[in-house]
Short mmCIF file of C-alpha atoms in Angstrom, two decimals:
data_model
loop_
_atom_site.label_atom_id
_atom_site.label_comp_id
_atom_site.label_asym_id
_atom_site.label_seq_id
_atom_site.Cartn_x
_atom_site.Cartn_y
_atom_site.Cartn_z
CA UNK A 1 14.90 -61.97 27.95
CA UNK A 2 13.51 -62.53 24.82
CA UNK A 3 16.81 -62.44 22.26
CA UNK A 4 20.80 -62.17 22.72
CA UNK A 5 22.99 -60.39 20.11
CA UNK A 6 26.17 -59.62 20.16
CA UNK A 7 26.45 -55.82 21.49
CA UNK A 8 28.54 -52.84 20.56
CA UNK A 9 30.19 -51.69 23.80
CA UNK A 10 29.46 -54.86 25.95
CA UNK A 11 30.07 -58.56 25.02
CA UNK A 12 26.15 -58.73 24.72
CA UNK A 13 23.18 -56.67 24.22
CA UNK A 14 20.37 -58.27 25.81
CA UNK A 15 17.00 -57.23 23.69
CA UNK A 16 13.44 -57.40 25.69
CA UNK A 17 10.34 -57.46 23.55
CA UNK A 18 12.63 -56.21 20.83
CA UNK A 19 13.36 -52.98 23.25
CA UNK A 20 16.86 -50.98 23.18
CA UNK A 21 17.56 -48.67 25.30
CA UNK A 22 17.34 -45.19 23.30
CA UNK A 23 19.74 -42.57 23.58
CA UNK A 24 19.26 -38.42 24.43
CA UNK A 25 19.56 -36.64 21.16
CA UNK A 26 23.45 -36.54 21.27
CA UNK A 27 23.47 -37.20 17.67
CA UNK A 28 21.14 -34.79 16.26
CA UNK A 29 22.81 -32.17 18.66
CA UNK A 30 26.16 -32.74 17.10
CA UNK A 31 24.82 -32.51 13.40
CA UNK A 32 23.02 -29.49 14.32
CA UNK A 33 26.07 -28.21 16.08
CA UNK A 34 27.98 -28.97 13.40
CA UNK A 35 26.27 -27.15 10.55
CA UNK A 36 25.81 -24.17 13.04
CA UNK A 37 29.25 -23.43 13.38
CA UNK A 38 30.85 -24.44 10.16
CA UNK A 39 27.90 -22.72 8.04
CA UNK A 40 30.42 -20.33 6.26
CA UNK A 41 32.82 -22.79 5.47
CA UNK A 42 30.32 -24.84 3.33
CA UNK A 43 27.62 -22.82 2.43
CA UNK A 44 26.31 -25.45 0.15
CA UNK A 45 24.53 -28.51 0.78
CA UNK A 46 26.08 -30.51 -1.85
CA UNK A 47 29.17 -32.58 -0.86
CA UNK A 48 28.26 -31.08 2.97
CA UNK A 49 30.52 -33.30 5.61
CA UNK A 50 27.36 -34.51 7.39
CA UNK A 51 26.32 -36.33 4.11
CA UNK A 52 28.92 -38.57 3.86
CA UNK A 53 30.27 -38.67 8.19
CA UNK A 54 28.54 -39.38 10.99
CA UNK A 55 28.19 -36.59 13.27
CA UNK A 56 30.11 -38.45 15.73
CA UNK A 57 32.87 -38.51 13.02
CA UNK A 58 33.13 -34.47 12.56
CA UNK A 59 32.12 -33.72 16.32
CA UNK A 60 34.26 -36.91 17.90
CA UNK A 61 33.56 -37.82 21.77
CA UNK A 62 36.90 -37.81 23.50
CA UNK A 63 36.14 -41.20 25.19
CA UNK A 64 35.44 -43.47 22.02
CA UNK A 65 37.30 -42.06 19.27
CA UNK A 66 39.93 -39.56 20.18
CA UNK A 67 41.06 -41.45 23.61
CA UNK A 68 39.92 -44.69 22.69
CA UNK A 69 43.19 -46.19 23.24
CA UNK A 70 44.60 -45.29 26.66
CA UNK A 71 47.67 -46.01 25.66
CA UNK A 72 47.83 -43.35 23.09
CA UNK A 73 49.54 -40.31 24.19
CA UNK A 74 50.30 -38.15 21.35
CA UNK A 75 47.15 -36.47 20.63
CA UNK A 76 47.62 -32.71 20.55
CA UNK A 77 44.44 -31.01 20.33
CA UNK A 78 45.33 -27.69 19.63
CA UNK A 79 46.52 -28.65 15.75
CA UNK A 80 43.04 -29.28 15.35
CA UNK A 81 41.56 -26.26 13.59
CA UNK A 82 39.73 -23.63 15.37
CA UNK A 83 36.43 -24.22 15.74
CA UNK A 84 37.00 -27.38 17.34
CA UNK A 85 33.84 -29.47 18.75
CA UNK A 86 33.92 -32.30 20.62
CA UNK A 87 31.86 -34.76 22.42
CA UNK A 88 31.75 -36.36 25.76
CA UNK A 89 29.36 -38.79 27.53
CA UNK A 90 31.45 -37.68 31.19
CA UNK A 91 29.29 -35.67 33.63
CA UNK A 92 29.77 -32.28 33.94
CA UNK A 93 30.66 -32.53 37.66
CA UNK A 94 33.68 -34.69 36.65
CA UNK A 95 35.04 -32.42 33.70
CA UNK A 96 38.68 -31.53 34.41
CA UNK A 97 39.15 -27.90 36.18
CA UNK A 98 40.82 -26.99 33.22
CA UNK A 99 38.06 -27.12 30.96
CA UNK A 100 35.39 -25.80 33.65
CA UNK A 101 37.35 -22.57 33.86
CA UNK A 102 38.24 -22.62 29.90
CA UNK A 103 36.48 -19.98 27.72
CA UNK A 104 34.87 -23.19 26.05
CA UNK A 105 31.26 -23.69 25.65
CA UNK A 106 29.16 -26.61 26.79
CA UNK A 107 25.79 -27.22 26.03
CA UNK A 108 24.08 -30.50 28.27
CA UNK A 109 21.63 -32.30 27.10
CA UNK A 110 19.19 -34.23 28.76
CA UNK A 111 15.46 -36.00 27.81
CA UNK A 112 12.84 -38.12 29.80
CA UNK A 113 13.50 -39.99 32.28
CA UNK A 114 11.34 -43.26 30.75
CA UNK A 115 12.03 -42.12 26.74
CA UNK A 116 16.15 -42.52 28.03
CA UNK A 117 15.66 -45.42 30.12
CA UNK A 118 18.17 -44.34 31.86
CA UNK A 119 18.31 -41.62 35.55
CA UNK A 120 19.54 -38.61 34.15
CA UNK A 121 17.16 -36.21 36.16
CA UNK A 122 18.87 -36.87 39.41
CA UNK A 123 22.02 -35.61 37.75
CA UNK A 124 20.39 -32.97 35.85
CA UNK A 125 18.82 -31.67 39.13
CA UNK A 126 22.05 -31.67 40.81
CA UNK A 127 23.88 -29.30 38.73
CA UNK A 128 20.70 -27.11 37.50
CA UNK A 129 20.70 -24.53 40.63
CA UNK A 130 24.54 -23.69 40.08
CA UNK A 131 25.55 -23.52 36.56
CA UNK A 132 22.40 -22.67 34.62
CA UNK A 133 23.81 -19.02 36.39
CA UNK A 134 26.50 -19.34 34.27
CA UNK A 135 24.43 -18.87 31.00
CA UNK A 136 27.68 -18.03 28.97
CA UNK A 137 29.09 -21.06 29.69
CA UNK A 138 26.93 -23.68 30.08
CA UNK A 139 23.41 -24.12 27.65
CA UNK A 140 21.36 -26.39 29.46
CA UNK A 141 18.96 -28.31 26.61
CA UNK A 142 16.14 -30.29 26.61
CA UNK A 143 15.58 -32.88 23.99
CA UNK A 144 12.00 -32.04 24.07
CA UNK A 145 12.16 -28.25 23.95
CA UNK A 146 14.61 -29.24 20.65
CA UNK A 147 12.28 -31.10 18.96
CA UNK A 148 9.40 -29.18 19.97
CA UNK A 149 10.68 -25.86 18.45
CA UNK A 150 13.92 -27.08 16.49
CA UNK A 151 14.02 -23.11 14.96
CA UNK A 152 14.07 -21.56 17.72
CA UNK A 153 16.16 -23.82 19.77
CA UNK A 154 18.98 -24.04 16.47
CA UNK A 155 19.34 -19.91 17.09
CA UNK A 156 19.27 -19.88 20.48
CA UNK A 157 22.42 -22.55 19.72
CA UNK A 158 23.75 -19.97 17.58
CA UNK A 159 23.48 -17.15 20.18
CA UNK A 160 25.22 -19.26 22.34
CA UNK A 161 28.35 -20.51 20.40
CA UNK A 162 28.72 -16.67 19.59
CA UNK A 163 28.28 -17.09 16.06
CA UNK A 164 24.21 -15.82 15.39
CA UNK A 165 22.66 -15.96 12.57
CA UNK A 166 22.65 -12.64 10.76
CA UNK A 167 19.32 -11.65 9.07
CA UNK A 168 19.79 -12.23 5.56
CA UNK A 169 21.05 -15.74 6.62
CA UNK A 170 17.26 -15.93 8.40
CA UNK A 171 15.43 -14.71 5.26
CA UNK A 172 17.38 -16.70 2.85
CA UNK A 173 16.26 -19.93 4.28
CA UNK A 174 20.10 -20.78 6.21
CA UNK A 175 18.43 -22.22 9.11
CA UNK A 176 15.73 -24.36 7.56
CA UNK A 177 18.59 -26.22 5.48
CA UNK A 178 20.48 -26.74 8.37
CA UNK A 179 17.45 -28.02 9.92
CA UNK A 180 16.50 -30.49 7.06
CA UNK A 181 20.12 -31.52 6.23
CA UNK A 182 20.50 -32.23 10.33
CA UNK A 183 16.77 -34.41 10.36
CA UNK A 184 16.70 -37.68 11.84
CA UNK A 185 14.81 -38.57 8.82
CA UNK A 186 17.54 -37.68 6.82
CA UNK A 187 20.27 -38.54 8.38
CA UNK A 188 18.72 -42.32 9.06
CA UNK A 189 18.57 -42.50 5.30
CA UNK A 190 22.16 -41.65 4.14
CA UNK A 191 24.69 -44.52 3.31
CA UNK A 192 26.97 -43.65 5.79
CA UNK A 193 24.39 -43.68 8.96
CA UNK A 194 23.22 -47.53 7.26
CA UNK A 195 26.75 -49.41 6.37
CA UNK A 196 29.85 -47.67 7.94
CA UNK A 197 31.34 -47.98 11.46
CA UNK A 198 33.06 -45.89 13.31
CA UNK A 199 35.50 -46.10 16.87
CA UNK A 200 38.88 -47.50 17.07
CA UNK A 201 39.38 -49.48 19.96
CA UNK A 202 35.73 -49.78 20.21
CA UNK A 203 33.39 -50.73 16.65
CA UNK A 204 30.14 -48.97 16.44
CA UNK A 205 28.39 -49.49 13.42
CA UNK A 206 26.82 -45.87 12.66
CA UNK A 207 23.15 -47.69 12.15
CA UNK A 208 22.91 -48.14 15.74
CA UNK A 209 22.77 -43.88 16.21
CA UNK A 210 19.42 -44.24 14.99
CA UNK A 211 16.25 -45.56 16.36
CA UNK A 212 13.23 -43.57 16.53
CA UNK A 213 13.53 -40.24 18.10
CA UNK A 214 10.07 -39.99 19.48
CA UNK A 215 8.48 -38.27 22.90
CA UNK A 216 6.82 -40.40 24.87
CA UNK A 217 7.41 -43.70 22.97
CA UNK A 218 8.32 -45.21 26.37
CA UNK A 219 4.48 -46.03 26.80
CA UNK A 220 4.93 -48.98 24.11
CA UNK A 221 7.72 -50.51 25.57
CA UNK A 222 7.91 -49.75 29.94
CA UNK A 223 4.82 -51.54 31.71
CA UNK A 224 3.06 -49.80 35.05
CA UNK A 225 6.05 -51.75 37.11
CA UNK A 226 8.77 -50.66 35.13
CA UNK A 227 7.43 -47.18 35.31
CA UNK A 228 6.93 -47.68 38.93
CA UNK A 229 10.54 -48.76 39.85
CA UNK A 230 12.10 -45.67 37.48
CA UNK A 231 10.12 -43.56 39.59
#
């Protein structure tokens, strides 16, 4: 190992050849998300949420933010105003029944096997066959398809969540801002992503949401064994 710093879910974060470990898109998914649903409610870009919250912050994972002390009770979800997004790193064979037979929606993510670092496909393969037939309740989503055709992919999200863009939102340019207000480029860049935290139980600093969001960068990091053993 080449350095030791102190990490932000474990004690340590052990740093190889400057490597860490990348994450799927779950961030730009919940921006996009975000500015999908709540379009109407702030039509304009200036003071929009995302610019001064993380993403994580208006679409919070149940795990590190809303449950993040398991002693805590007293959350009532339902006095959360309608829409309400959240997030969750738990596979989708371990959701609760409850939400499985909900009328929510879920869209799963997944990307590379090497760009992740981490073996999603054998999960993703697993639950492929049976729920991508349930295209009203389950999106399946590719980080690559995303960032390959963000457009397309940003009104088939739309579609999805029932609330499609109608066609003078298309010619008047809606879904381009949301694109360029959601961009890793900017989002990297705003004060909020570079000095605030965010958890309770659990300190993330927002900075670390944010690496490079590349295809295929795994070629400058993985060598022919590493590659060998992920396969």
């Amino acid at each position: 190992m080449d350095e030791q710093e102190k990490g932000w879910i474990t004690p340590y974060l052990y740093l190889y050849q400057g490597f860490c470990v990348p994450k799927s898109g779950t961030t730009w998914l919940k921006a996009l998300t975000f500015a999908i649903v709540h379009r109407q409610h702030f039509p304009s870009l200036e003071n929009y949420p995302l610019l001064v919250f993380n993403p994580h912050e208006r679409v919070p994972p149940f795990e590190f933010v809303i449950y993040d002390d398991i002693n805590d009770q007293t959350h009532d979800l339902s006095k959360i105003p309608e829409p309400r997004i959240f997030g969750t790193h738990v596979p989708f064979t371990s959701l609760a029944k409850s939400i499985k037979e909900s009328n929510c929606k879920i869209i799963y993510i997944c990307r590379n096997l090497f760009d992740t670092f981490v073996s999603t496909w054998v999960f993703v393969n697993k639950i492929m066959p049976k729920d991508l037939d349930k295209p009203n309740k389950v999106m399946f989503l590719k980080y690559e398809d995303l960032k390959e055709d963000v457009n397309f992919n940003v009104k088939k999200i739309a579609e999805f969540l029932d609330c499609p863009f109608t066609k003078e939102e298309e010619s008047s340019g809606v879904i381009e801002n949301i694109i360029k207000l959601c961009s890793f480029e900017k989002m990297k860049e705003l004060k909020v992503n570079k000095s605030r935290t965010m958890g309770k139980g659990t300190i993330v600093e927002n900075k670390y949401f944010f690496w490079k969001a590349k295809i295929g960068d795994w070629v400058n990091y993985l060598s022919p064994s590493m590659v060998e053993k992920l396969s």
